[in-house]
Each structure stands twice: as C-alpha cells, then as structure tokens.
Coordinates of C-alpha atoms in Angstrom, one line a residue:
M268 CA 40.5 85.5 71.0
P269 CA 44.2 85.2 70.1
N270 CA 46.3 82.5 71.5
R271 CA 49.6 83.1 73.3
L272 CA 51.5 83.5 70.0
I273 CA 50.1 87.0 69.8
S274 CA 53.1 88.1 71.9
S275 CA 55.7 86.4 69.9
K276 CA 58.4 88.4 68.1
S277 CA 58.4 86.0 65.1
P278 CA 56.2 87.1 62.2
Y279 CA 55.6 83.5 61.4
L280 CA 54.3 82.6 64.8
Q281 CA 52.2 85.8 64.9
K282 CA 50.4 84.6 61.8
S283 CA 49.2 81.6 63.9
A284 CA 48.0 83.8 66.8
Y285 CA 44.3 83.6 65.7
Q286 CA 44.2 79.9 65.0
P287 CA 42.0 77.9 67.5
V288 CA 45.0 75.7 68.4
D289 CA 46.4 76.4 71.8
W290 CA 50.0 77.0 70.6
Y291 CA 53.1 77.4 72.7
E292 CA 56.4 78.7 71.5
W293 CA 59.4 76.4 72.1
S294 CA 59.8 76.9 75.8
E295 CA 60.3 75.2 79.2
E296 CA 56.6 76.1 79.9
A297 CA 55.4 73.9 77.1
F298 CA 57.5 70.9 78.1
Q299 CA 56.5 71.4 81.8
R300 CA 52.9 71.3 80.9
A301 CA 53.4 68.2 78.7
R302 CA 55.0 66.4 81.6
E303 CA 52.3 67.6 84.1
E304 CA 49.4 66.5 81.8
D305 CA 51.2 63.4 80.5
K306 CA 50.5 64.4 76.9
P307 CA 52.6 64.0 73.8
I308 CA 53.8 67.1 72.0
L309 CA 52.8 68.1 68.5
L310 CA 55.7 70.1 67.0
S311 CA 55.1 72.1 63.9
I312 CA 58.0 73.9 62.2
G313 CA 57.8 76.2 59.3
G314 CA 58.5 79.7 57.9
V315 CA 56.6 82.8 57.1
W316 CA 57.6 82.4 53.4
C317 CA 56.5 78.8 53.1
H318 CA 53.6 78.1 50.8
W319 CA 52.8 74.6 52.1
C320 CA 53.0 75.8 55.7
H321 CA 50.2 78.2 54.7
V322 CA 48.2 75.4 53.1
M323 CA 48.4 73.2 56.2
A324 CA 47.6 76.1 58.4
H325 CA 44.5 76.9 56.4
E326 CA 43.3 73.3 56.0
S327 CA 44.1 72.0 59.4
F328 CA 45.1 74.5 62.1
E329 CA 42.3 76.8 61.3
D330 CA 39.8 73.9 61.3
P331 CA 37.8 73.9 64.6
E332 CA 37.4 70.2 64.7
I333 CA 41.1 69.4 64.1
A334 CA 42.1 72.2 66.6
R335 CA 39.8 70.5 69.2
I336 CA 41.5 67.1 68.7
I337 CA 45.0 68.8 69.1
N338 CA 44.1 70.8 72.2
E339 CA 42.5 67.8 73.9
N340 CA 45.2 65.3 73.2
F341 CA 48.5 67.1 72.6
I342 CA 50.6 70.1 73.8
P343 CA 51.1 72.0 70.5
I344 CA 54.4 73.8 69.9
K345 CA 55.0 76.1 66.9
V346 CA 58.6 76.9 65.8
D347 CA 59.9 79.4 63.2
R348 CA 62.7 77.6 61.4
D349 CA 64.5 80.9 60.6
E350 CA 64.5 82.0 64.2
R351 CA 65.4 78.5 65.6
P352 CA 67.5 76.6 63.0
D353 CA 68.9 74.5 65.9
V354 CA 65.5 73.0 66.7
D355 CA 64.7 72.6 63.0
R356 CA 68.0 70.8 62.2
R357 CA 67.5 68.1 64.9
Y358 CA 64.0 67.2 64.1
Q359 CA 64.6 67.4 60.3
E360 CA 67.3 64.7 60.9
V361 CA 64.6 62.5 62.5
V362 CA 62.0 63.0 59.8
I363 CA 64.6 62.4 57.0
A364 CA 65.6 59.1 58.8
L365 CA 62.0 58.0 59.1
T366 CA 60.6 59.0 55.7
N367 CA 63.7 59.7 53.5
S368 CA 62.6 63.2 52.9
G369 CA 62.3 66.5 54.8
G370 CA 61.2 70.1 54.4
W371 CA 58.5 72.4 55.6
P372 CA 56.1 72.3 57.2
L373 CA 57.8 69.8 59.5
T374 CA 55.3 67.9 61.6
V375 CA 56.7 65.8 64.5
F376 CA 55.2 64.0 67.4
L377 CA 57.3 63.9 70.6
T378 CA 57.2 62.5 74.1
P379 CA 56.8 65.0 77.0
E380 CA 60.7 64.9 77.2
G381 CA 60.9 66.0 73.5
K382 CA 62.0 62.7 72.0
A383 CA 60.5 62.2 68.6
F384 CA 58.6 59.0 67.7
F385 CA 56.8 59.9 64.5
G386 CA 56.9 62.6 61.9
G387 CA 56.5 63.9 58.3
T388 CA 56.0 67.1 56.4
Y389 CA 52.7 68.3 54.9
F390 CA 49.6 66.2 55.8
P391 CA 46.3 66.9 54.1
P392 CA 43.4 67.3 56.5
N393 CA 41.7 64.1 55.3
D394 CA 43.0 61.0 53.7
R395 CA 44.0 61.7 50.1
W396 CA 46.8 61.4 47.5
G397 CA 47.8 58.1 49.2
R398 CA 48.7 60.1 52.3
P399 CA 47.0 59.7 55.7
G400 CA 44.8 62.7 56.7
F401 CA 46.0 64.8 59.6
K402 CA 42.8 64.3 61.5
S403 CA 43.0 60.5 61.4
L404 CA 46.7 60.6 62.1
L405 CA 46.1 62.8 65.3
L406 CA 43.4 60.4 66.5
R407 CA 45.6 57.3 65.8
I408 CA 48.6 58.7 67.7
A409 CA 46.4 59.8 70.6
Q410 CA 45.1 56.3 70.8
L411 CA 48.6 54.7 70.6
W412 CA 49.7 57.1 73.4
K413 CA 46.9 55.9 75.6
E414 CA 46.7 52.2 74.7
D415 CA 50.2 51.2 73.5
R416 CA 52.5 53.7 75.1
Q417 CA 55.5 51.3 75.6
R418 CA 55.7 50.8 71.9
V419 CA 55.7 54.5 71.4
L420 CA 58.4 55.0 74.0
R421 CA 60.5 52.2 72.6
S422 CA 60.3 53.9 69.2
A423 CA 61.2 57.3 70.6
E424 CA 64.2 55.9 72.5
S425 CA 65.5 54.0 69.5
I426 CA 65.3 57.2 67.4
Y427 CA 67.0 59.2 70.2
E428 CA 69.8 56.6 70.5
S429 CA 70.4 56.7 66.8
L430 CA 70.8 60.5 66.8
I431 CA 73.1 60.3 69.8
N432 CA 75.3 57.7 68.1
Y433 CA 75.3 59.8 64.9
S434 CA 76.4 62.9 66.8
R435 CA 79.3 61.1 68.4
Q436 CA 80.8 59.6 65.3
S437 CA 84.3 60.7 64.4
F438 CA 85.2 61.4 60.8
K439 CA 88.8 62.5 61.4
D440 CA 91.2 61.8 58.6
P441 CA 94.1 63.6 56.9
V442 CA 93.2 65.8 54.0
E443 CA 94.9 65.3 50.6
E444 CA 94.6 66.6 47.1
D445 CA 92.6 63.5 46.0
L446 CA 89.7 64.4 48.4
L447 CA 89.3 67.7 46.4
Q448 CA 89.6 66.0 43.1
Q449 CA 87.0 63.3 44.1
G450 CA 84.6 66.1 45.1
I451 CA 85.0 68.0 41.9
S452 CA 84.6 64.8 39.8
T453 CA 81.5 63.8 41.6
L454 CA 80.0 67.3 41.2
L455 CA 80.8 67.3 37.4
A456 CA 79.1 63.9 37.1
S457 CA 76.0 65.3 38.8
I458 CA 75.5 68.3 36.4
D459 CA 72.4 68.2 34.2
Y460 CA 74.2 69.2 31.0
Q461 CA 70.9 69.4 29.0
W462 CA 68.9 71.8 31.3
G463 CA 71.6 73.0 33.7
G464 CA 71.9 72.7 37.4
I465 CA 72.5 69.7 39.6
G466 CA 70.4 66.6 39.5
A467 CA 66.8 66.3 38.8
A468 CA 63.7 68.3 39.8
P469 CA 63.1 70.0 42.1
K470 CA 66.3 71.9 41.4
F471 CA 68.0 74.2 43.9
H472 CA 70.7 76.8 43.0
H473 CA 73.7 75.3 44.8
A474 CA 75.6 78.5 44.4
K475 CA 78.7 77.2 46.3
A476 CA 79.0 74.3 43.9
F477 CA 79.4 76.6 40.9
E478 CA 81.7 78.9 42.8
L479 CA 83.9 75.9 43.4
L480 CA 83.9 75.1 39.7
I481 CA 84.8 78.6 38.8
H482 CA 87.8 78.4 41.2
H483 CA 88.8 75.1 39.6
H484 CA 88.4 76.6 36.2
H485 CA 91.0 79.2 37.1
F486 CA 93.6 76.6 37.9
A487 CA 92.7 73.9 35.4
P488 CA 90.6 75.4 32.6
S489 CA 88.7 73.0 30.4
P490 CA 85.7 73.1 27.9
L491 CA 83.8 70.6 30.1
L492 CA 84.2 72.8 33.2
Q493 CA 83.2 75.9 31.3
R494 CA 80.1 74.1 29.9
A495 CA 79.1 72.8 33.4
I496 CA 79.3 76.3 34.8
M497 CA 77.9 78.4 32.0
S498 CA 75.0 76.1 31.0
S499 CA 73.8 76.1 34.6
L500 CA 74.2 79.8 35.3
D501 CA 72.5 80.6 32.0
A502 CA 69.6 78.3 32.7
M503 CA 69.0 79.8 36.2
A504 CA 69.4 83.4 35.0
K505 CA 67.0 82.8 32.0
G506 CA 64.5 80.6 33.9
G507 CA 61.3 81.5 35.6
V508 CA 63.2 81.0 38.9
Y509 CA 64.6 84.5 38.3
D510 CA 62.3 87.6 38.5
H511 CA 62.7 89.1 35.1
L512 CA 60.8 92.3 35.9
L513 CA 62.3 93.4 39.2
G514 CA 65.3 91.1 39.9
G515 CA 66.2 88.5 42.5
F516 CA 65.9 84.8 42.5
F517 CA 63.0 82.6 43.9
R518 CA 63.8 79.8 46.2
Y519 CA 63.9 76.8 43.8
S520 CA 62.5 75.3 40.6
T521 CA 59.8 72.7 40.6
D522 CA 60.8 71.4 37.1
E523 CA 64.0 70.4 35.4
K524 CA 64.0 73.3 33.0
W525 CA 64.0 76.0 35.7
H526 CA 60.6 77.4 34.4
I527 CA 58.2 77.1 37.3
P528 CA 59.6 78.2 40.7
H529 CA 58.4 78.2 44.3
F530 CA 58.0 81.9 44.5
E531 CA 59.7 82.7 47.9
K532 CA 62.6 85.1 47.8
M533 CA 65.2 84.3 50.5
L534 CA 68.0 86.6 51.5
Y535 CA 70.5 83.7 51.9
D536 CA 69.8 82.4 48.3
N537 CA 70.2 85.9 46.8
A538 CA 73.3 86.7 48.8
E539 CA 75.1 83.5 47.6
L540 CA 73.9 84.0 44.0
L541 CA 75.0 87.6 44.0
S542 CA 78.5 86.5 44.8
L543 CA 78.3 83.8 42.2
Y544 CA 77.1 86.0 39.3
S545 CA 79.5 88.8 40.2
I546 CA 82.4 86.5 40.0
A547 CA 81.1 84.7 36.9
Y548 CA 80.7 88.1 35.1
K549 CA 84.3 89.0 36.0
V550 CA 85.6 85.6 34.7
F551 CA 83.4 85.1 31.6
G552 CA 82.3 88.6 30.7
R553 CA 78.8 87.4 29.8
D554 CA 76.4 90.3 29.9
L555 CA 73.6 88.1 31.2
Y556 CA 75.5 87.6 34.4
R557 CA 75.9 91.4 34.8
K558 CA 72.2 91.9 34.4
T559 CA 71.4 89.1 36.8
A560 CA 73.7 90.5 39.6
E561 CA 72.5 94.0 39.1
G562 CA 68.9 92.7 39.2
I563 CA 69.5 91.1 42.6
V564 CA 70.9 94.4 43.9
N565 CA 68.0 96.3 42.4
Y566 CA 65.5 94.2 44.3
Y567 CA 67.2 94.6 47.6
R568 CA 67.8 98.3 47.0
L569 CA 64.0 98.8 46.5
Y570 CA 62.4 96.3 48.8
G571 CA 64.8 94.2 50.8
Y572 CA 66.9 96.8 52.8
D573 CA 66.3 98.7 56.0
P574 CA 67.5 102.3 55.7
E575 CA 69.0 102.0 59.2
G576 CA 71.1 99.0 58.0
G577 CA 70.3 95.4 57.6
F578 CA 68.6 93.2 55.0
Y579 CA 65.2 91.6 55.3
A580 CA 64.9 87.9 55.7
S581 CA 62.4 86.8 53.0
Q582 CA 59.4 87.6 50.9
D583 CA 56.4 85.2 50.9
A584 CA 55.4 83.2 47.9
D585 CA 51.6 83.7 48.4
I586 CA 49.2 86.6 48.3
G587 CA 45.7 86.4 49.7
V588 CA 44.5 82.9 50.6
L589 CA 47.1 80.5 49.2
D590 CA 47.5 82.2 45.8
E591 CA 51.1 81.1 45.2
G592 CA 52.7 83.0 42.4
G593 CA 49.6 85.1 41.6
Y594 CA 51.6 88.3 42.1
Y595 CA 54.3 87.3 39.6
T596 CA 52.3 85.7 36.8
F597 CA 50.3 87.1 33.8
T598 CA 47.7 85.8 31.4
R599 CA 48.2 86.1 27.7
K600 CA 45.3 88.5 27.6
E601 CA 46.9 90.8 30.2
I602 CA 50.2 90.9 28.3
E603 CA 48.5 91.6 25.0
S604 CA 46.3 94.4 26.5
L605 CA 49.3 96.1 28.2
L606 CA 51.8 96.1 25.3
S607 CA 51.9 97.9 22.0
P608 CA 52.2 95.7 18.8
E609 CA 55.9 96.6 18.5
E610 CA 56.6 95.7 22.1
L611 CA 54.5 92.6 21.9
R612 CA 56.4 91.3 18.9
V613 CA 59.9 91.5 20.5
F614 CA 58.5 90.5 23.9
S615 CA 57.0 87.3 22.5
L616 CA 60.2 86.3 20.9
H617 CA 62.4 87.2 23.9
F618 CA 60.2 85.6 26.5
G619 CA 58.6 82.2 26.7
L620 CA 55.5 81.7 28.8
A621 CA 55.4 78.6 31.1
D622 CA 52.0 77.4 32.4
M623 CA 51.4 77.3 36.2
P624 CA 50.5 73.6 36.8
H625 CA 47.4 74.3 38.9
E626 CA 46.2 77.4 36.8
P627 CA 47.6 77.0 33.3
E628 CA 46.1 80.3 32.2
K629 CA 48.7 82.0 34.4
K630 CA 52.1 82.2 32.8
V631 CA 55.6 82.5 34.2
L632 CA 58.1 84.5 32.2
Y633 CA 61.4 82.9 31.2
I634 CA 64.0 84.0 28.6
N635 CA 63.5 82.1 25.4
I636 CA 66.0 83.8 23.1
E637 CA 68.4 86.6 23.9
E638 CA 68.2 90.2 22.7
E639 CA 70.8 89.7 20.0
E640 CA 68.9 86.8 18.5
V641 CA 65.7 88.8 18.6
A642 CA 67.4 91.6 16.7
R643 CA 68.7 89.1 14.1
V644 CA 65.2 87.5 13.6
T645 CA 63.3 90.7 13.4
G646 CA 66.0 92.7 11.4
A647 CA 65.7 95.5 14.0
E648 CA 68.7 97.3 15.5
L649 CA 69.8 95.8 18.8
E650 CA 69.3 99.1 20.7
E651 CA 65.7 99.3 19.4
V652 CA 65.1 95.7 20.6
K653 CA 66.5 96.7 24.1
R654 CA 64.4 99.8 24.2
L655 CA 61.2 98.0 23.3
L656 CA 61.9 95.2 25.8
G657 CA 62.7 97.8 28.5
S658 CA 59.4 99.6 27.9
A659 CA 57.4 96.3 27.8
K660 CA 58.9 95.1 31.1
A661 CA 58.3 98.5 32.7
K662 CA 54.6 98.3 31.7
L663 CA 54.2 94.8 33.1
L664 CA 56.0 95.7 36.3
Q665 CA 53.8 98.8 36.8
H666 CA 50.7 96.6 36.3
R667 CA 52.1 94.0 38.7
Q668 CA 52.8 96.6 41.4
K669 CA 49.1 97.4 41.5
R670 CA 48.4 94.0 43.0
E671 CA 48.7 93.1 46.7
M672 CA 52.4 92.5 47.3
P673 CA 53.5 89.3 49.1
Y674 CA 54.5 89.7 52.7
I675 CA 58.1 90.8 53.4
D676 CA 59.6 89.5 56.7
K677 CA 61.7 92.4 57.9
T678 CA 63.6 90.4 60.5
V679 CA 67.3 91.0 60.4
Y680 CA 69.2 87.8 61.0
T681 CA 73.0 88.0 61.7
N682 CA 74.0 85.0 59.6
W683 CA 72.1 85.9 56.5
N684 CA 73.1 89.5 56.7
A685 CA 76.7 88.4 56.9
L686 CA 76.3 86.5 53.7
M687 CA 74.9 89.6 52.0
I688 CA 77.7 91.8 53.3
C689 CA 80.2 89.4 51.7
A690 CA 78.2 89.3 48.5
L691 CA 78.0 93.1 48.2
C692 CA 81.8 93.4 48.8
E693 CA 82.3 90.9 45.9
Y694 CA 79.8 92.9 43.8
W695 CA 81.7 96.1 44.5
K696 CA 85.0 94.6 43.3
V697 CA 83.4 94.0 39.9
F698 CA 81.0 96.9 39.5
S699 CA 82.3 99.7 41.8
D700 CA 78.7 100.4 43.0
S701 CA 79.1 102.8 46.0
W702 CA 75.6 101.8 47.3
A703 CA 76.8 98.2 47.7
L704 CA 79.7 99.2 49.9
D705 CA 77.8 101.8 51.9
T706 CA 75.0 99.4 52.7
A707 CA 77.3 96.6 53.5
R708 CA 79.1 98.8 56.0
R709 CA 75.8 100.2 57.5
S710 CA 74.5 96.7 57.9
A711 CA 77.6 95.5 59.7
Q712 CA 77.5 98.5 61.9
R713 CA 73.8 97.9 62.9
I714 CA 74.5 94.2 63.8
L715 CA 77.6 95.2 65.8
E716 CA 75.7 97.9 67.7
E717 CA 72.4 96.1 68.3
Y718 CA 73.4 92.4 68.3
Y719 CA 76.9 92.2 69.6
K720 CA 77.3 93.2 73.3
E721 CA 79.8 92.1 76.0
G722 CA 81.3 89.5 73.7
A723 CA 78.0 87.8 72.9
L724 CA 76.3 87.9 69.5
L725 CA 72.6 87.5 68.8
H726 CA 71.0 85.6 65.9
K727 CA 68.2 88.2 66.0
E728 CA 66.7 90.3 68.8
G729 CA 66.0 88.0 71.7
V730 CA 67.7 84.8 70.3
E731 CA 71.3 83.9 71.2
G732 CA 73.7 83.5 68.4
F733 CA 74.6 80.2 66.7
S734 CA 78.0 79.3 65.5
E735 CA 77.1 80.3 61.9
D736 CA 76.2 83.8 63.2
Y737 CA 79.7 84.2 64.7
I738 CA 81.6 82.7 61.8
F739 CA 79.7 84.2 59.0
L740 CA 80.0 87.6 60.6
A741 CA 83.7 87.1 61.1
G742 CA 84.0 86.4 57.4
A743 CA 81.9 89.5 56.5
L744 CA 84.1 91.7 58.6
L745 CA 87.2 90.5 56.7
S746 CA 85.5 91.3 53.4
L747 CA 84.9 94.8 54.7
F748 CA 88.5 95.1 55.9
E749 CA 89.8 94.2 52.5
L750 CA 87.8 97.0 50.8
T751 CA 88.2 99.7 53.4
Q752 CA 91.5 98.7 55.1
E753 CA 90.0 99.8 58.4
K754 CA 91.8 97.8 61.0
R755 CA 88.8 97.7 63.3
Y756 CA 87.1 95.2 61.0
L757 CA 90.1 92.9 61.2
E758 CA 90.3 93.2 65.0
L759 CA 86.6 92.5 65.4
S760 CA 86.7 89.6 63.1
G761 CA 89.5 88.0 65.1
E762 CA 87.7 88.8 68.4
I763 CA 84.4 87.2 67.2
M764 CA 86.2 84.1 65.8
R765 CA 88.0 83.6 69.1
K766 CA 84.7 83.8 70.9
A767 CA 83.3 81.3 68.5
L768 CA 86.1 78.9 69.3
E769 CA 85.5 79.4 73.0
L770 CA 81.7 78.7 72.7
F771 CA 81.4 76.1 69.9
W772 CA 84.6 74.3 69.4
D773 CA 84.7 70.5 70.0
E774 CA 87.9 69.9 71.8
E775 CA 87.8 66.1 71.4
G776 CA 86.3 65.6 67.9
W777 CA 87.2 69.0 66.4
G778 CA 84.9 71.2 64.4
F779 CA 82.1 73.6 65.5
Y780 CA 78.9 72.7 67.2
D781 CA 75.9 74.7 66.0
T782 CA 74.9 75.8 69.5
A783 CA 76.7 76.8 72.7
K784 CA 74.1 75.3 75.1
T785 CA 71.9 72.3 75.4
G786 CA 68.2 72.5 76.1
N787 CA 64.8 70.7 75.9
G788 CA 64.1 67.8 73.7
L789 CA 66.7 66.9 71.1
L790 CA 68.6 70.2 71.9
N791 CA 70.5 68.2 74.6
I792 CA 72.3 66.5 71.6
R793 CA 75.1 68.7 70.3
L794 CA 75.4 68.6 66.5
K795 CA 78.1 69.8 64.1
N796 CA 76.6 70.7 60.7
L797 CA 78.5 70.2 57.5
Q798 CA 75.7 69.9 54.9
D799 CA 75.3 73.0 52.7
T800 CA 71.6 73.5 53.3
P801 CA 70.0 75.9 53.1
T802 CA 73.2 78.0 53.1
Q803 CA 76.9 77.2 53.1
S804 CA 77.6 75.2 56.3
V805 CA 79.5 76.6 59.3
N806 CA 82.0 73.8 59.2
G807 CA 82.4 74.1 55.5
Y808 CA 83.1 77.9 55.6
A809 CA 85.0 78.2 58.9
P810 CA 88.3 76.8 57.6
Y811 CA 88.5 79.5 55.0
V812 CA 87.9 82.3 57.5
L813 CA 90.4 80.8 59.9
L814 CA 93.0 80.6 57.1
L815 CA 92.4 84.2 56.2
L816 CA 92.7 85.3 59.9
G817 CA 95.9 83.3 60.4
T818 CA 97.4 84.8 57.2
L819 CA 96.4 88.4 58.1
T820 CA 97.2 88.4 61.8
G821 CA 100.2 86.0 61.8
D822 CA 98.5 84.0 64.6
G823 CA 99.2 80.4 63.7
R824 CA 96.5 79.1 66.0
F825 CA 93.9 80.1 63.5
I826 CA 95.6 78.0 60.8
D827 CA 95.8 75.1 63.3
Y828 CA 92.0 75.3 63.8
A829 CA 91.5 75.5 60.1
E830 CA 93.5 72.3 59.5
K831 CA 91.6 70.6 62.4
T832 CA 88.2 71.5 61.0
L833 CA 89.1 70.2 57.6
Q834 CA 90.5 67.0 59.1
A835 CA 87.4 66.6 61.4
F836 CA 85.1 65.9 58.4
S837 CA 87.5 64.5 55.9
R838 CA 86.2 60.9 56.0
F839 CA 82.6 62.1 55.8
V840 CA 83.3 64.2 52.7
R841 CA 85.1 61.2 51.2
E842 CA 82.0 59.0 51.8
V843 CA 79.5 61.8 50.7
P844 CA 81.4 64.1 48.3
M845 CA 78.4 66.3 47.5
V846 CA 77.6 67.1 51.2
S847 CA 79.5 70.5 51.3
H848 CA 80.9 72.4 48.4
S849 CA 81.8 75.2 50.9
Y850 CA 84.1 72.6 52.6
L851 CA 85.7 71.8 49.2
I852 CA 86.3 75.5 48.6
S853 CA 88.0 75.8 52.0
L854 CA 90.0 72.7 51.3
Y855 CA 91.1 74.2 47.9
S856 CA 92.2 77.3 49.6
Y857 CA 94.2 75.3 52.2
L858 CA 95.9 73.3 49.5
K859 CA 96.7 76.3 47.3
G860 CA 97.3 78.8 50.1
I861 CA 95.9 82.3 50.6
Y862 CA 97.0 84.6 47.8
K863 CA 98.0 87.7 49.8
V864 CA 98.8 90.8 47.7
E865 CA 100.5 93.8 49.4
T866 CA 100.6 97.0 47.4
R867 CA 100.3 100.8 47.5
D868 CA 100.1 101.9 43.9
Y869 CA 98.0 99.0 42.5
F870 CA 95.5 98.6 45.4
E871 CA 92.2 99.1 43.6
Q872 CA 93.4 97.3 40.5
A873 CA 94.5 94.3 42.6
L874 CA 91.1 94.3 44.3
K875 CA 89.3 94.0 41.0
L876 CA 91.6 91.3 39.6
F877 CA 89.9 87.9 39.9
R878 CA 92.1 85.2 41.5
P879 CA 90.7 82.6 43.9
F880 CA 91.6 83.0 47.6
K881 CA 93.1 86.4 47.0
F882 CA 93.3 89.1 49.8
V883 CA 94.7 92.5 49.1
L884 CA 96.4 94.7 51.7
R885 CA 97.4 98.3 51.2
S886 CA 101.0 98.5 52.2
E887 CA 103.9 101.0 51.7
V888 CA 105.8 98.8 49.3
E889 CA 107.1 99.5 45.8
G890 CA 105.2 97.5 43.2
L891 CA 103.5 94.4 44.6
I892 CA 104.5 91.7 47.1
I893 CA 102.6 88.5 46.6
C894 CA 102.6 85.6 49.0
E895 CA 101.1 82.2 48.3
G896 CA 101.3 80.0 51.4
Q897 CA 104.9 80.3 52.6
T898 CA 106.4 81.7 49.4
C899 CA 106.6 85.4 48.6
Q900 CA 107.6 87.3 45.4
R901 CA 108.0 90.9 44.5
F902 CA 106.6 92.3 41.2
D903 CA 107.1 95.7 39.6
S904 CA 103.7 95.9 38.0
L905 CA 100.3 94.3 37.7
N906 CA 101.1 93.2 34.2
E907 CA 103.7 90.8 35.5
I908 CA 101.0 89.1 37.7
L909 CA 98.6 88.9 34.8
T910 CA 101.1 87.2 32.6
K911 CA 102.3 84.9 35.4
A912 CA 101.2 81.3 34.9
H913 CA 98.5 79.9 37.2

C-alpha cells in the first residue's frame, strides 16, 4: 500500500510513496500530530537527482525493521529541497553548525515544535566507516526523548537561539573599492593553478567567480588573471565533469583533476555555465569554449526543454538500483568493439579514460589532448581527425542511448528557468542562435501565464514564490527586453521587482528575506541569503538588477535599494570574501556604473560587443550615445568605442 506521499506533486516525494515509512509532507498536519502524540520529528530532505539520497532510501527507508522503528517513535517528514529551498536552507544551517558539513540527504531530528536538536547527512543502516548506523541512532534518540528529554529540549533551544541571533545580526557598512579588490585577491589566491577550479576536491564549478574574473580582466588585464580563468575553464570543459558525447555539465567533480563527477545534471549549473562559456568565447576566442556552450544548448534542446515553454529541473545520476554513472561510462572492451581501428587510434589519443572508484572497469571520458595535437602526433589532416572523432562519438552515443536513461525531473521552477533565460540571451549575443531566443521568450511567457497571477509569483505549481523567483525573473525579463526592445518586458520587470520589495525587503536591516511569510519549525525565523550556493544568491544578484532598472526607468528608488542591499552585507563580505561572487559582480557594476548604449544604426553590433555591465537600447539617435554612471558621450561609429580606452 502506498503512503500519503502518493498524492504529492513532487517527483522526489512520489518516489518515496511505496516505502513502509509513514511519511508526511512538510505541513501543519504533521506538526499537529507530533504535538498530539508527543513524538519527535524525523526530517529527511533530499532531491530526485541525489545519489546518496537514493542510497539511504534503499538501505534504510525501504527496510521494514528501520521503518517500524521510525513509525513507532517519530513523525517522519520528507521534503524536496528543490521545491522547498526555504526549509532546506534553515536546517542546513543547523547541521553545518553541528557537524561542520552539510549536503543531501539531510537528516535532522526535531522537537514537535520543529526545533532541531541533532542532525547529519547520510547515515549507513548499521554502524560502519566510523559512522553511527541509522538504526542505532534512531533507537538512541528515541530513548533520549523518553528518558532525558530536558537535555534534548535544552539542546534544541540553544540551537534555536543561535539561529535567531545569527538572523538578527547587522552587517551594514559603506562599500568601497577596497572591498572589491579584497574579494578578487582572495579569489585569485584560492585558484588551483595546477588542475583548475577553486580549492580542493570535491570541486564545484563556481561559474560566478570566473565571470567576475572575466569582468575584472576587461578593466585590468594581466597574465595571472588570464591564467586563472582559462586554466579553470579548460579543466572543466575537458574533464569528465562535462558530457563529451551529448553536452552539458554534471553537478561537481569528486577529484581534483575534474575527471570523476557526480553525474546529476542540474538546470541551474548549466544555465550559469552557459553564460560563462558564451562570454569566455567572446573574450578569448577559444574554440573549446564555443563547443562547450553549444553542447549545453544541444543537451537542453534534445532532452531538457518542454515544447510548451520551460526548462526541466534536473536529470538523475543513477539508473536502476543505485547504478551511479552507469549510463555515461564505458568499458575498454565496449569502446574497442564499437570503433573502427582508425577511429580508435584518434579517439585513444584525444580522450583519456578515468576509472570509476567503485567499478574501475567502467571508464569516464575526459579530453587528454586536443584535436590539433592529435593531428600533429598522427600526421593526419585536422579535418580528418575531426571527422573520425565525430563518427566515434556518434557511435558511442548511439550505444549509450540503448541503455535505460536516468530519470529527468520535468518540473519547471521559476528561479532556475530565469537563470536559463538570461543564459540563452547571453548565448544569442555571441552565436545568434534563433532557437535560443525563441525558447527564452517562450519559457518566460509560460511562467508569466501560469505562475504569475494577480501580482503573485509561484516557485512552481502549488508553491508560493521566494524572493529569488521574483528577482531572478525580473533580471531575465530585462535580458529579453534588451534583445527584443519590447517595452512590456521592462514594465513587467519593474512591476515584479516592486512586488519583491513589498514582500521581502527588510526595512530595518536592509536586504531581501528569502520568504514572505513565517511558518512551522525554523520557518518562523526570517533569513537573508547571501551565499552563492547552489546558485547565485538573491542578495548578491539583486543590486545589479536594481541598478539596471534604475538606469533604464529613471526611477532613483531602484538605485537607492541597490546601494542599501550592497551596504547591508558589506561587513559580512569583508569578513568572508568568498561568500558571494555574485555580490562582488554587483558591487563592481555599482562602482563602474551601468554602461548604457543608445543607438539606431549599430544596435545589433553593440549587442554583440562584450563590455561588462553593458545594456543596449534602440534609440533614434545619430551614431551612439554612451552613458557610464552620470557621464554621457556621443560617438559617430562603433570603431570609436572599440578604440576607446577601458
């Protein structure tokens, strides 16, 4: 018999509907039952794409004995972190504070009022790897609740008070040039100049960090900056973290060399990376970046887009029962049997094969040497090398497509779709791909028609919008306005931003709260997110959108709010410079000013010209009028701009 999750609209929760655990969704009903039965709550948060969530589900939540212990001693609540990032964010803060690490699955024990007193991430079913087993943990916590409750309640209250105090801290300070320079210097010191990327394994893409460095390279070019950018973008694009047969990036790399990924494909990662590689190709002209950007678009064109508009949320890492990466990997024998001797020769030079740690016979493809080097080594013509590699990849892809495909979550989330709309507009500026602009417009139209009604925006069907839904969409509509010059996009962007200010703005401390309302458990604590995880943060990105709106509409109140948002987090960024590169991009745009270009005759050329913080308006003027901040100049031709000093 299915449990009550069978009626959920979340694909992740539906996958738990046949577990023997008596799951609830996050709801008043669950908290009411916990209070009535005087039981603690077991909160489990994860995602439909999450490999270790599947592992814990299979090992523990499908186990009848563990399910019996849960049902007898706890009120179990299951949450989809994509659907409810507000719930996830608060309990992640608790687990990070308790264990110094977070992630998914997130496993938290709460009082009936929703106050956390213990938590972690993945727990094996039995004691192993130096970690407590989930079964023994459940029994121990049930015992503590019955025999030493005051100790549990004191712990819960202490954690709750700490989170309250954290949420009430003020980080207001003026913003100066040195704050930006400190952030850039700290970032450059964090680059792995040997293998690319930021820090040590596991390595995430940090697209906004490299976008910041490209902006800085425009104003202050240097060999160090170029090396930091290109070594990292090369490593990610060549690594196993990129799908070399179909296109698109996986979620992160488990090793320092970018060879072995976790194989989830997330819309938000690929949106931010599409923007990054499009800009990087425009700036550096590296063909690898063109192929990478086109590969992302190819993946979404084939598998990640709803013909009625909207981009799908994610693709799972696993196929079958916990076979992570099985869809994407090949054995040497498979490769040798599928390719001709000529194809195999160039393929084996171009690609390296990285061993999957748990199944070393399965190999992950990564680029070992580029096509030009293969041609030099073999003495073959470059075009022949490209032809052979193309046919080899087509054969492997055709073979791969005979396998069971990992599950695609077709949920359309407003915030992530807004990121992809912005990315496709950036991609169009570089590659003039009509599909990109058409699908960006169609996706925006679907969200506006289905999710935006009577001034209220939804995160997804049935879930009220968060501040990032409003502000990311406002930014996406400005991107569409620039390309189409349709005033309705500008008007809607301003309307949605004004609604965001009404719902989420903190009048006392400044900045945007993540939610408009309070609720059960830790949802009665209002938080303002700045950290760029898993996407750019709402308070990092909002100042840039506000600056654009103020510049384009002439409404100085938008610029006032941009300044206040930057000031609201200034001291926090000074203390933790790596917290938000989207904030540093907004700060850069504030210090430099929006670069507004008005032109009639050079409109498309001006769109395609790279310049940080540029916005182009079609206007009935001779030549071009360019305004930087409060200073405007007239130019007769685009060549004058190209030769003008930075």
